[in-house]
PDB file of C-alpha atoms and ligand atoms in Angstrom:
ATOM      1  CA  MET A  22      -4.356   4.715 -13.407  1.00 93.00           C
ATOM      2  CA  ARG A  23      -2.933   4.576  -9.899  1.00 97.00           C
ATOM      3  CA  LEU A  24      -6.234   3.741  -8.175  1.00 98.00           C
ATOM      4  CA  GLN A  25      -7.660   1.318 -10.727  1.00 98.00           C
ATOM      5  CA  GLY A  26     -10.233  -0.947  -9.074  1.00 97.00           C
ATOM      6  CA  LYS A  27     -10.038   0.901  -5.756  1.00 98.00           C
ATOM      7  CA  PHE A  28     -12.967   2.317  -3.780  1.00 98.00           C
ATOM      8  CA  ALA A  29     -12.513   5.658  -2.064  1.00 98.00           C
ATOM      9  CA  ALA A  30     -14.517   8.240  -0.133  1.00 98.00           C
ATOM     10  CA  VAL A  31     -13.846  11.933   0.438  1.00 99.00           C
ATOM     11  CA  THR A  32     -15.570  14.164   3.007  1.00 99.00           C
ATOM     12  CA  GLY A  33     -16.294  17.810   2.219  1.00 98.00           C
ATOM     13  CA  ALA A  34     -15.996  16.968  -1.476  1.00 99.00           C
ATOM     14  CA  ALA A  35     -18.536  19.422  -2.931  1.00 98.00           C
ATOM     15  CA  MET A  36     -15.973  22.182  -3.510  1.00 98.00           C
ATOM     16  CA  GLY A  37     -12.402  23.273  -2.902  1.00 98.00           C
ATOM     17  CA  MET A  38      -9.757  20.640  -2.237  1.00 98.00           C
ATOM     18  CA  GLY A  39     -12.266  17.848  -1.591  1.00 98.00           C
ATOM     19  CA  LYS A  40     -13.771  18.258  -5.063  1.00 98.00           C
ATOM     20  CA  CYS A  41     -10.314  18.237  -6.622  1.00 98.00           C
ATOM     21  CA  ILE A  42      -9.307  15.094  -4.682  1.00 99.00           C
ATOM     22  CA  ALA A  43     -12.515  13.281  -5.716  1.00 99.00           C
ATOM     23  CA  GLU A  44     -12.004  14.225  -9.377  1.00 98.00           C
ATOM     24  CA  LEU A  45      -8.354  13.150  -9.383  1.00 98.00           C
ATOM     25  CA  PHE A  46      -9.155   9.841  -7.665  1.00 98.00           C
ATOM     26  CA  ALA A  47     -11.867   9.131 -10.259  1.00 98.00           C
ATOM     27  CA  ALA A  48      -9.532  10.064 -13.128  1.00 98.00           C
ATOM     28  CA  GLU A  49      -7.040   7.560 -11.682  1.00 98.00           C
ATOM     29  CA  GLY A  50      -9.611   4.738 -11.818  1.00 98.00           C
ATOM     30  CA  ALA A  51     -11.205   4.782  -8.361  1.00 98.00           C
ATOM     31  CA  THR A  52     -14.925   4.564  -7.676  1.00 98.00           C
ATOM     32  CA  VAL A  53     -15.509   7.579  -5.439  1.00 98.00           C
ATOM     33  CA  ALA A  54     -18.068   8.388  -2.745  1.00 98.00           C
ATOM     34  CA  VAL A  55     -18.419  12.172  -2.944  1.00 99.00           C
ATOM     35  CA  THR A  56     -19.763  13.208   0.475  1.00 99.00           C
ATOM     36  CA  ASP A  57     -20.651  16.644   1.845  1.00 99.00           C
ATOM     37  CA  ILE A  58     -23.269  18.591   3.794  1.00 98.00           C
ATOM     38  CA  ASN A  59     -24.049  20.273   0.466  1.00 98.00           C
ATOM     39  CA  LEU A  60     -25.684  17.412  -1.444  1.00 98.00           C
ATOM     40  CA  PRO A  61     -26.676  19.384  -4.597  1.00 98.00           C
ATOM     41  CA  MET A  62     -23.081  20.497  -5.126  1.00 98.00           C
ATOM     42  CA  ALA A  63     -21.768  17.003  -4.359  1.00 98.00           C
ATOM     43  CA  GLU A  64     -24.145  15.723  -7.048  1.00 98.00           C
ATOM     44  CA  GLU A  65     -22.714  18.268  -9.488  1.00 98.00           C
ATOM     45  CA  VAL A  66     -19.227  16.938  -8.754  1.00 99.00           C
ATOM     46  CA  VAL A  67     -20.473  13.410  -9.438  1.00 98.00           C
ATOM     47  CA  ALA A  68     -22.088  14.527 -12.721  1.00 98.00           C
ATOM     48  CA  GLY A  69     -18.774  16.067 -13.790  1.00 98.00           C
ATOM     49  CA  ILE A  70     -16.886  12.882 -12.948  1.00 98.00           C
ATOM     50  CA  LYS A  71     -19.389  10.726 -14.841  1.00 98.00           C
ATOM     51  CA  ALA A  72     -19.261  13.045 -17.872  1.00 98.00           C
ATOM     52  CA  LYS A  73     -15.563  12.192 -18.096  1.00 98.00           C
ATOM     53  CA  GLY A  74     -16.231   8.450 -17.857  1.00 98.00           C
ATOM     54  CA  GLY A  75     -15.466   8.119 -14.162  1.00 98.00           C
ATOM     55  CA  LYS A  76     -17.406   6.303 -11.434  1.00 98.00           C
ATOM     56  CA  ALA A  77     -18.831   8.185  -8.443  1.00 98.00           C
ATOM     57  CA  GLN A  78     -21.854   8.543  -6.206  1.00 98.00           C
ATOM     58  CA  ALA A  79     -22.912  11.397  -3.924  1.00 98.00           C
ATOM     59  CA  TRP A  80     -23.960  11.114  -0.270  1.00 98.00           C
ATOM     60  CA  HIS A  81     -25.121  13.709   2.230  1.00 98.00           C
ATOM     61  CA  LEU A  82     -22.716  13.422   5.130  1.00 99.00           C
ATOM     62  CA  ASP A  83     -22.345  15.860   8.014  1.00 98.00           C
ATOM     63  CA  VAL A  84     -19.195  14.625   9.738  1.00 98.00           C
ATOM     64  CA  THR A  85     -20.280  16.129  13.075  1.00 98.00           C
ATOM     65  CA  GLY A  86     -23.181  13.697  13.492  1.00 98.00           C
ATOM     66  CA  ARG A  87     -22.108  10.369  14.993  1.00 98.00           C
ATOM     67  CA  ALA A  88     -25.307   8.557  13.922  1.00 98.00           C
ATOM     68  CA  GLU A  89     -25.198   9.907  10.356  1.00 98.00           C
ATOM     69  CA  VAL A  90     -21.519   9.013  10.012  1.00 98.00           C
ATOM     70  CA  LYS A  91     -22.263   5.454  11.126  1.00 98.00           C
ATOM     71  CA  ARG A  92     -25.243   5.076   8.776  1.00 98.00           C
ATOM     72  CA  VAL A  93     -23.622   6.644   5.688  1.00 98.00           C
ATOM     73  CA  ILE A  94     -20.346   4.753   6.036  1.00 98.00           C
ATOM     74  CA  ALA A  95     -22.304   1.497   6.351  1.00 98.00           C
ATOM     75  CA  GLU A  96     -24.245   2.432   3.189  1.00 98.00           C
ATOM     76  CA  ILE A  97     -21.087   3.276   1.226  1.00 98.00           C
ATOM     77  CA  VAL A  98     -19.336   0.053   2.272  1.00 98.00           C
ATOM     78  CA  GLU A  99     -22.415  -1.986   1.418  1.00 98.00           C
ATOM     79  CA  ARG A 100     -22.869  -0.307  -1.989  1.00 98.00           C
ATOM     80  CA  PHE A 101     -19.180  -0.583  -2.959  1.00 98.00           C
ATOM     81  CA  GLY A 102     -18.549  -3.939  -1.245  1.00 97.00           C
ATOM     82  CA  LYS A 103     -15.460  -2.517   0.489  1.00 94.00           C
ATOM     83  CA  LEU A 104     -13.581   0.735   0.894  1.00 97.00           C
ATOM     84  CA  ASP A 105      -9.820   1.075   0.347  1.00 98.00           C
ATOM     85  CA  VAL A 106      -9.289   4.804   0.949  1.00 98.00           C
ATOM     86  CA  TRP A 107     -10.977   7.324   3.247  1.00 98.00           C
ATOM     87  CA  VAL A 108     -10.058  11.023   3.064  1.00 99.00           C
ATOM     88  CA  ASN A 109     -11.039  13.244   6.014  1.00 98.00           C
ATOM     89  CA  ASN A 110     -11.102  16.555   4.174  1.00 98.00           C
ATOM     90  CA  ALA A 111     -14.177  18.398   5.503  1.00 98.00           C
ATOM     91  CA  GLY A 112     -13.265  21.509   7.431  1.00 98.00           C
ATOM     92  CA  ILE A 113     -14.409  25.003   8.320  1.00 98.00           C
ATOM     93  CA  SER A 114     -12.667  28.199   9.303  1.00 97.00           C
ATOM     94  CA  THR A 115     -13.553  31.474  10.937  1.00 97.00           C
ATOM     95  CA  MET A 116     -11.086  34.218  11.786  1.00 98.00           C
ATOM     96  CA  THR A 117     -11.502  35.773  15.222  1.00 98.00           C
ATOM     97  CA  PRO A 118      -8.995  37.374  17.600  1.00 97.00           C
ATOM     98  CA  PHE A 119      -8.268  34.991  20.480  1.00 97.00           C
ATOM     99  CA  LEU A 120      -9.836  37.309  23.069  1.00 98.00           C
ATOM    100  CA  ASP A 121     -13.138  37.272  21.148  1.00 98.00           C
ATOM    101  CA  ILE A 122     -13.582  33.572  20.309  1.00 98.00           C
ATOM    102  CA  THR A 123     -16.912  32.417  21.737  1.00 98.00           C
ATOM    103  CA  PRO A 124     -17.557  28.984  23.264  1.00 98.00           C
ATOM    104  CA  GLN A 125     -19.992  28.349  20.369  1.00 98.00           C
ATOM    105  CA  GLU A 126     -17.314  29.122  17.773  1.00 98.00           C
ATOM    106  CA  TRP A 127     -14.842  26.912  19.628  1.00 98.00           C
ATOM    107  CA  ASP A 128     -17.303  24.004  19.886  1.00 98.00           C
ATOM    108  CA  LYS A 129     -18.310  24.233  16.214  1.00 98.00           C
ATOM    109  CA  MET A 130     -14.675  24.105  15.105  1.00 98.00           C
ATOM    110  CA  HIS A 131     -14.019  21.129  17.344  1.00 98.00           C
ATOM    111  CA  ALA A 132     -17.163  19.372  16.095  1.00 98.00           C
ATOM    112  CA  VAL A 133     -16.107  19.528  12.438  1.00 98.00           C
ATOM    113  CA  SER A 134     -12.307  19.319  12.456  1.00 97.00           C
ATOM    114  CA  GLY A 135     -11.861  17.339  15.673  1.00 98.00           C
ATOM    115  CA  SER A 136     -14.825  15.063  16.335  1.00 98.00           C
ATOM    116  CA  GLY A 137     -15.615  14.756  12.609  1.00 98.00           C
ATOM    117  CA  VAL A 138     -12.205  13.236  11.902  1.00 98.00           C
ATOM    118  CA  PHE A 139     -12.521  10.951  14.933  1.00 98.00           C
ATOM    119  CA  PHE A 140     -16.066   9.735  14.121  1.00 98.00           C
ATOM    120  CA  CYS A 141     -15.290   9.016  10.457  1.00 98.00           C
ATOM    121  CA  SER A 142     -11.897   7.416  11.081  1.00 98.00           C
ATOM    122  CA  GLN A 143     -13.135   5.133  13.850  1.00 98.00           C
ATOM    123  CA  GLU A 144     -16.152   4.010  11.862  1.00 98.00           C
ATOM    124  CA  ILE A 145     -14.347   3.349   8.572  1.00 98.00           C
ATOM    125  CA  ALA A 146     -11.468   1.635  10.397  1.00 98.00           C
ATOM    126  CA  ARG A 147     -13.960  -0.715  12.062  1.00 98.00           C
ATOM    127  CA  HIS A 148     -15.266  -1.723   8.614  1.00 98.00           C
ATOM    128  CA  MET A 149     -11.741  -2.100   7.198  1.00 98.00           C
ATOM    129  CA  VAL A 150     -10.775  -4.347  10.129  1.00 98.00           C
ATOM    130  CA  ARG A 151     -13.982  -6.382   9.791  1.00 97.00           C
ATOM    131  CA  LEU A 152     -13.426  -6.866   6.061  1.00 96.00           C
ATOM    132  CA  GLY A 153      -9.674  -7.429   6.369  1.00 95.00           C
ATOM    133  CA  VAL A 154      -9.022  -4.611   3.884  1.00 85.00           C
ATOM    134  CA  PRO A 155      -5.509  -3.062   3.973  1.00 93.00           C
ATOM    135  CA  GLY A 156      -6.943   0.456   4.045  1.00 97.00           C
ATOM    136  CA  LYS A 157      -5.574   3.969   3.873  1.00 98.00           C
ATOM    137  CA  ILE A 158      -6.924   6.891   5.900  1.00 98.00           C
ATOM    138  CA  ILE A 159      -5.701  10.343   4.900  1.00 99.00           C
ATOM    139  CA  ASN A 160      -6.387  13.514   6.881  1.00 98.00           C
ATOM    140  CA  ASN A 161      -6.343  17.017   5.453  1.00 98.00           C
ATOM    141  CA  ALA A 162      -4.728  18.859   8.384  1.00 98.00           C
ATOM    142  CA  SER A 163      -2.994  22.190   7.732  1.00 98.00           C
ATOM    143  CA  MET A 164       0.206  24.152   8.055  1.00 98.00           C
ATOM    144  CA  ALA A 165      -1.708  25.624  11.018  1.00 98.00           C
ATOM    145  CA  GLY A 166      -1.463  22.167  12.593  1.00 98.00           C
ATOM    146  CA  LYS A 167       2.285  22.682  12.937  1.00 98.00           C
ATOM    147  CA  ARG A 168       2.878  26.440  13.287  1.00 96.00           C
ATOM    148  CA  GLY A 169       0.422  27.778  15.827  1.00 95.00           C
ATOM    149  CA  GLY A 170       2.461  30.955  16.288  1.00 92.00           C
ATOM    150  CA  ASN A 171       1.913  32.143  12.758  1.00 88.00           C
ATOM    151  CA  ALA A 172      -1.765  31.577  12.009  1.00 89.00           C
ATOM    152  CA  PRO A 173      -3.408  34.818  13.139  1.00 90.00           C
ATOM    153  CA  PHE A 174      -7.034  34.856  14.328  1.00 97.00           C
ATOM    154  CA  LEU A 175      -7.219  31.071  14.011  1.00 97.00           C
ATOM    155  CA  ALA A 176      -6.500  29.800  17.557  1.00 98.00           C
ATOM    156  CA  HIS A 177      -9.526  27.467  17.530  1.00 98.00           C
ATOM    157  CA  TYR A 178      -8.560  26.187  14.062  1.00 98.00           C
ATOM    158  CA  VAL A 179      -4.924  25.710  15.136  1.00 98.00           C
ATOM    159  CA  TYR A 180      -6.083  23.670  18.135  1.00 98.00           C
ATOM    160  CA  THR A 181      -8.064  21.231  15.994  1.00 98.00           C
ATOM    161  CA  LYS A 182      -5.385  20.890  13.319  1.00 98.00           C
ATOM    162  CA  PHE A 183      -2.625  20.181  15.879  1.00 98.00           C
ATOM    163  CA  GLY A 184      -5.068  17.560  17.169  1.00 98.00           C
ATOM    164  CA  VAL A 185      -5.476  16.044  13.718  1.00 98.00           C
ATOM    165  CA  VAL A 186      -1.695  15.695  13.332  1.00 98.00           C
ATOM    166  CA  GLY A 187      -1.449  13.988  16.736  1.00 98.00           C
ATOM    167  CA  LEU A 188      -4.446  11.765  16.088  1.00 98.00           C
ATOM    168  CA  THR A 189      -2.872  10.740  12.765  1.00 98.00           C
ATOM    169  CA  GLN A 190       0.155   9.383  14.636  1.00 98.00           C
ATOM    170  CA  ALA A 191      -1.886   7.676  17.351  1.00 98.00           C
ATOM    171  CA  MET A 192      -4.209   5.988  14.851  1.00 98.00           C
ATOM    172  CA  ALA A 193      -1.270   4.998  12.633  1.00 99.00           C
ATOM    173  CA  LYS A 194       0.355   3.195  15.545  1.00 98.00           C
ATOM    174  CA  GLU A 195      -2.758   1.297  16.655  1.00 98.00           C
ATOM    175  CA  LEU A 196      -4.115   0.488  13.209  1.00 98.00           C
ATOM    176  CA  ALA A 197      -0.804  -0.725  11.764  1.00 98.00           C
ATOM    177  CA  ALA A 198      -1.536  -4.205  13.095  1.00 98.00           C
ATOM    178  CA  HIS A 199      -4.563  -4.250  10.768  1.00 98.00           C
ATOM    179  CA  LYS A 200      -2.548  -3.093   7.718  1.00 98.00           C
ATOM    180  CA  ILE A 201      -4.286   0.277   7.785  1.00 98.00           C
ATOM    181  CA  THR A 202      -2.043   3.284   7.183  1.00 98.00           C
ATOM    182  CA  VAL A 203      -2.951   6.752   8.458  1.00 99.00           C
ATOM    183  CA  ASN A 204      -1.286   9.879   7.124  1.00 99.00           C
ATOM    184  CA  ALA A 205      -1.969  13.602   6.912  1.00 99.00           C
ATOM    185  CA  VAL A 206      -1.143  16.476   4.614  1.00 98.00           C
ATOM    186  CA  CYS A 207      -0.460  20.012   5.809  1.00 98.00           C
ATOM    187  CA  PRO A 208      -1.338  22.497   3.057  1.00 98.00           C
ATOM    188  CA  GLY A 209      -0.445  26.200   3.147  1.00 98.00           C
ATOM    189  CA  TYR A 210      -2.378  29.013   1.442  1.00 98.00           C
ATOM    190  CA  VAL A 211      -4.704  27.153  -0.913  1.00 98.00           C
ATOM    191  CA  ALA A 212      -6.980  28.941  -3.398  1.00 98.00           C
ATOM    192  CA  THR A 213     -10.420  27.578  -2.441  1.00 98.00           C
ATOM    193  CA  PRO A 214     -13.758  29.062  -1.335  1.00 98.00           C
ATOM    194  CA  MET A 215     -12.397  28.868   2.243  1.00 98.00           C
ATOM    195  CA  GLN A 216      -9.487  31.088   1.268  1.00 98.00           C
ATOM    196  CA  GLU A 217     -11.792  33.581  -0.477  1.00 98.00           C
ATOM    197  CA  ARG A 218     -13.656  34.049   2.820  1.00 98.00           C
ATOM    198  CA  GLU A 219     -10.427  34.311   4.825  1.00 97.00           C
ATOM    199  CA  LEU A 220      -9.014  37.002   2.535  1.00 98.00           C
ATOM    200  CA  VAL A 221     -12.010  39.214   3.372  1.00 98.00           C
ATOM    201  CA  TRP A 222     -11.934  38.490   7.136  1.00 97.00           C
ATOM    202  CA  GLU A 223      -8.181  38.957   7.458  1.00 97.00           C
ATOM    203  CA  GLY A 224      -8.338  42.155   5.404  1.00 98.00           C
ATOM    204  CA  ARG A 225     -10.928  43.567   7.814  1.00 97.00           C
ATOM    205  CA  LEU A 226      -9.017  42.490  10.909  1.00 97.00           C
ATOM    206  CA  ARG A 227      -5.691  43.879   9.639  1.00 97.00           C
ATOM    207  CA  GLY A 228      -6.989  46.957   7.846  1.00 98.00           C
ATOM    208  CA  MET A 229      -5.721  45.650   4.495  1.00 98.00           C
ATOM    209  CA  THR A 230      -7.320  45.049   1.112  1.00 98.00           C
ATOM    210  CA  THR A 231      -8.009  41.459   0.099  1.00 98.00           C
ATOM    211  CA  GLU A 232      -5.363  41.863  -2.612  1.00 98.00           C
ATOM    212  CA  GLN A 233      -2.792  42.952  -0.007  1.00 98.00           C
ATOM    213  CA  VAL A 234      -3.629  39.911   2.139  1.00 98.00           C
ATOM    214  CA  PHE A 235      -3.410  37.669  -0.952  1.00 98.00           C
ATOM    215  CA  GLN A 236       0.035  39.108  -1.769  1.00 98.00           C
ATOM    216  CA  SER A 237       1.137  38.540   1.856  1.00 98.00           C
ATOM    217  CA  TYR A 238       0.287  34.837   1.465  1.00 98.00           C
ATOM    218  CA  ILE A 239       2.481  34.648  -1.628  1.00 98.00           C
ATOM    219  CA  ALA A 240       5.265  36.583   0.109  1.00 98.00           C
ATOM    220  CA  ASP A 241       5.145  34.012   2.943  1.00 98.00           C
ATOM    221  CA  THR A 242       5.582  31.162   0.435  1.00 98.00           C
ATOM    222  CA  PRO A 243       9.193  30.637  -0.706  1.00 98.00           C
ATOM    223  CA  LEU A 244       8.094  28.985  -3.972  1.00 98.00           C
ATOM    224  CA  GLY A 245       6.458  32.309  -4.790  1.00 98.00           C
ATOM    225  CA  ARG A 246       2.857  31.590  -5.754  1.00 98.00           C
ATOM    226  CA  ILE A 247      -0.473  30.760  -4.235  1.00 98.00           C
ATOM    227  CA  GLU A 248      -1.126  27.051  -3.689  1.00 98.00           C
ATOM    228  CA  TYR A 249      -3.749  25.278  -5.803  1.00 98.00           C
ATOM    229  CA  PRO A 250      -6.041  22.389  -4.801  1.00 98.00           C
ATOM    230  CA  GLU A 251      -4.201  20.215  -7.365  1.00 98.00           C
ATOM    231  CA  ASP A 252      -0.924  20.681  -5.438  1.00 98.00           C
ATOM    232  CA  VAL A 253      -2.537  18.984  -2.445  1.00 98.00           C
ATOM    233  CA  ALA A 254      -4.664  16.440  -4.332  1.00 98.00           C
ATOM    234  CA  LYS A 255      -1.582  15.031  -6.074  1.00 98.00           C
ATOM    235  CA  VAL A 256       0.121  14.311  -2.734  1.00 98.00           C
ATOM    236  CA  ILE A 257      -3.076  12.759  -1.344  1.00 99.00           C
ATOM    237  CA  LEU A 258      -3.228  10.573  -4.480  1.00 98.00           C
ATOM    238  CA  PHE A 259       0.332   9.432  -3.747  1.00 98.00           C
ATOM    239  CA  LEU A 260      -0.610   8.602  -0.138  1.00 98.00           C
ATOM    240  CA  ALA A 261      -3.688   6.714  -1.388  1.00 98.00           C
ATOM    241  CA  SER A 262      -1.675   4.710  -3.921  1.00 98.00           C
ATOM    242  CA  SER A 263       0.431   1.599  -3.419  1.00 98.00           C
ATOM    243  CA  ASP A 264       3.544   3.814  -3.789  1.00 98.00           C
ATOM    244  CA  ALA A 265       2.912   4.866  -0.173  1.00 98.00           C
ATOM    245  CA  ASP A 266       2.294   1.384   1.243  1.00 98.00           C
ATOM    246  CA  PHE A 267       5.153   1.685   3.743  1.00 98.00           C
ATOM    247  CA  ILE A 268       4.393   5.226   4.940  1.00 98.00           C
ATOM    248  CA  THR A 269       2.275   5.727   8.052  1.00 99.00           C
ATOM    249  CA  GLY A 270       1.927   8.349  10.778  1.00 98.00           C
ATOM    250  CA  GLU A 271       3.331  11.126   8.574  1.00 98.00           C
ATOM    251  CA  ALA A 272       2.029  14.692   8.230  1.00 98.00           C
ATOM    252  CA  ILE A 273       3.479  15.875   4.934  1.00 98.00           C
ATOM    253  CA  ASN A 274       4.015  19.595   4.360  1.00 98.00           C
ATOM    254  CA  VAL A 275       2.536  20.664   1.009  1.00 98.00           C
ATOM    255  CA  ASN A 276       2.909  24.414   1.221  1.00 98.00           C
ATOM    256  CA  GLY A 277       5.591  25.729  -1.128  1.00 98.00           C
ATOM    257  CA  GLY A 278       8.012  26.019   1.785  1.00 98.00           C
ATOM    258  CA  ALA A 279       5.837  28.274   3.951  1.00 98.00           C
ATOM    259  CA  TRP A 280       6.533  25.904   6.835  1.00 97.00           C
ATOM    260  CA  MET A 281       9.449  23.463   6.968  1.00 97.00           C
ATOM    261  CA  ASP A 282      10.160  20.822   9.601  1.00 95.00           C
TER     262      ASP A 282
HETATM  263  P1  NAD B  13     -13.820  24.814   1.479  1.00 66.86           P
HETATM  264  O1  NAD B  13     -14.556  25.635   2.479  1.00 66.86           O
HETATM  265  O2  NAD B  13     -13.500  25.415   0.174  1.00 66.86           O
HETATM  266  O3  NAD B  13     -14.589  23.429   1.286  1.00 66.86           O
HETATM  267  C1  NAD B  13     -14.919  22.670   2.448  1.00 66.86           C
HETATM  268  C2  NAD B  13     -16.008  21.672   2.145  1.00 66.86           C
HETATM  269  O4  NAD B  13     -16.324  21.019   3.378  1.00 66.86           O
HETATM  270  C3  NAD B  13     -17.304  22.318   1.629  1.00 66.86           C
HETATM  271  O5  NAD B  13     -17.784  21.596   0.517  1.00 66.86           O
HETATM  272  C4  NAD B  13     -18.253  22.230   2.816  1.00 66.86           C
HETATM  273  O6  NAD B  13     -19.627  22.108   2.439  1.00 66.86           O
HETATM  274  C5  NAD B  13     -17.744  20.964   3.500  1.00 66.86           C
HETATM  275  N1  NAD B  13     -18.125  20.888   4.916  1.00 66.86           N
HETATM  276  C6  NAD B  13     -18.148  21.880   5.845  1.00 66.86           C
HETATM  277  N2  NAD B  13     -18.620  21.416   7.024  1.00 66.86           N
HETATM  278  C7  NAD B  13     -18.884  20.102   6.841  1.00 66.86           C
HETATM  279  C8  NAD B  13     -19.397  19.079   7.673  1.00 66.86           C
HETATM  280  N3  NAD B  13     -19.770  19.339   8.933  1.00 66.86           N
HETATM  281  N4  NAD B  13     -19.527  17.835   7.154  1.00 66.86           N
HETATM  282  C9  NAD B  13     -19.181  17.578   5.876  1.00 66.86           C
HETATM  283  N5  NAD B  13     -18.734  18.510   5.023  1.00 66.86           N
HETATM  284  C10 NAD B  13     -18.574  19.763   5.499  1.00 66.86           C
HETATM  285  O7  NAD B  13     -12.450  24.345   2.206  1.00 66.86           O
HETATM  286  P2  NAD B  13     -11.031  23.904   1.590  1.00 66.86           P
HETATM  287  O8  NAD B  13     -10.145  25.095   1.567  1.00 66.86           O
HETATM  288  O9  NAD B  13     -11.214  23.085   0.374  1.00 66.86           O
HETATM  289  O10 NAD B  13     -10.512  23.008   2.801  1.00 66.86           O
HETATM  290  C11 NAD B  13     -10.514  21.591   2.797  1.00 66.86           C
HETATM  291  C12 NAD B  13      -9.709  21.126   3.984  1.00 66.86           C
HETATM  292  O11 NAD B  13      -8.366  21.625   3.885  1.00 66.86           O
HETATM  293  C13 NAD B  13     -10.238  21.626   5.327  1.00 66.86           C
HETATM  294  O12 NAD B  13     -10.086  20.617   6.306  1.00 66.86           O
HETATM  295  C14 NAD B  13      -9.324  22.815   5.638  1.00 66.86           C
HETATM  296  O13 NAD B  13      -9.256  23.062   7.021  1.00 66.86           O
HETATM  297  C15 NAD B  13      -8.022  22.320   5.066  1.00 66.86           C
HETATM  298  N6  NAD B  13      -7.056  23.378   4.711  1.00 66.86           N
HETATM  299  C16 NAD B  13      -7.402  24.435   3.924  1.00 66.86           C
HETATM  300  C17 NAD B  13      -6.431  25.371   3.565  1.00 66.86           C
HETATM  301  C18 NAD B  13      -6.712  26.540   2.648  1.00 66.86           C
HETATM  302  O14 NAD B  13      -5.860  27.420   2.546  1.00 66.86           O
HETATM  303  N7  NAD B  13      -7.806  26.576   1.931  1.00 66.86           N
HETATM  304  C19 NAD B  13      -5.125  25.234   4.036  1.00 66.86           C
HETATM  305  C20 NAD B  13      -4.822  24.151   4.853  1.00 66.86           C
HETATM  306  C21 NAD B  13      -5.783  23.227   5.171  1.00 66.86           C
END
C-alpha cells in the first residue's frame, strides 16, 4: 500500500493510461479523483474501483477551460481536505502531415497538451502551497517529447510534448522551495484507445495495414513487445510514492528502449 492515506487526482482518467493510473493508485490505498471530459466513463472507472474496495470520486474536467479547472480543483481539494498527487495525463492526438496541419488542429493540440498542463499544474500548486502540502505533480509527456525526428505526422503533438518536458523542469525548479516535486514520464507505443486510432491513421498515411503498423511499433521497441498502460502506471506510482521524494525535474523514459537518452 504505497499510497495509503494519500489523496490523488488524475486527468483524462476515463480510459487508457489514465484509467490504469487511477485504478493502481486506488489499489495502493489512495483516494482518487477520477477526472475526464467523459463523465459517464469516469463514473464507470469509479464504480470499478469501489467494487474492489477502493475510494474514488468522478468529476467532469475539461483541462482546456481555465475557469472549470479552477472550480473543479477547488472542489476536489475541499472534498478531500488536501491533495498530495496530481497527474496531468489528459491528451489527444491526430496524425497529419506537417504541410497539412491546420491552425485549428494546432490550437486544439496546444489547448489540451500545453495549456491544459499549465492550467492544472498552476492551480493545484497554488493549493499545495497554501496548504503547505509537500505535493507531487506528474506529467504524462511522451517519447515524442524527446525525439521529434521520429514521430511521423505528429509535429503539433511533438511541439506540445517537448513543451511538457521543458515545463516539468521549470516548474520543478520553482516549486522545489515549496517541497513540491514535478516529474514526467515519456511512454512509447502504448496499447490504448489513442493507439487504436493512430494505427488506422498511420496505416492510411503510409499505405500499410493496421497490423503492419502495429508490427512496426514492436520492431522499433528493443524489448520486443507493445507497451501496456500498466508499464507506465507502475512508474507513475513510483514517482507518486515516497520512494521518489528526492527526484524532481526528471522525464523518465518508459518505452522498452525505443528512445534512450
Ligand atoms: P486515450 O485517448 O486512450 O485517453 C485519453 C483520455 O483523455 C480520454 O479519457 C479522454 O476523454 C481524455 N481527454 C481528452 N481530452 C481531454 C480534455 N480536454 N480534458 C480532460 N480529459 C480529456 O489516451 P492515452 O493513450 O491513454 O494517453 C494518455 C496520455 O499519454 C496522453 O497525454 C498521451 O498524449 C500520452 N501518451 C500516449 C501514448 C500512446 O502510445 N498511447 C504514448 C506516449 C504518451
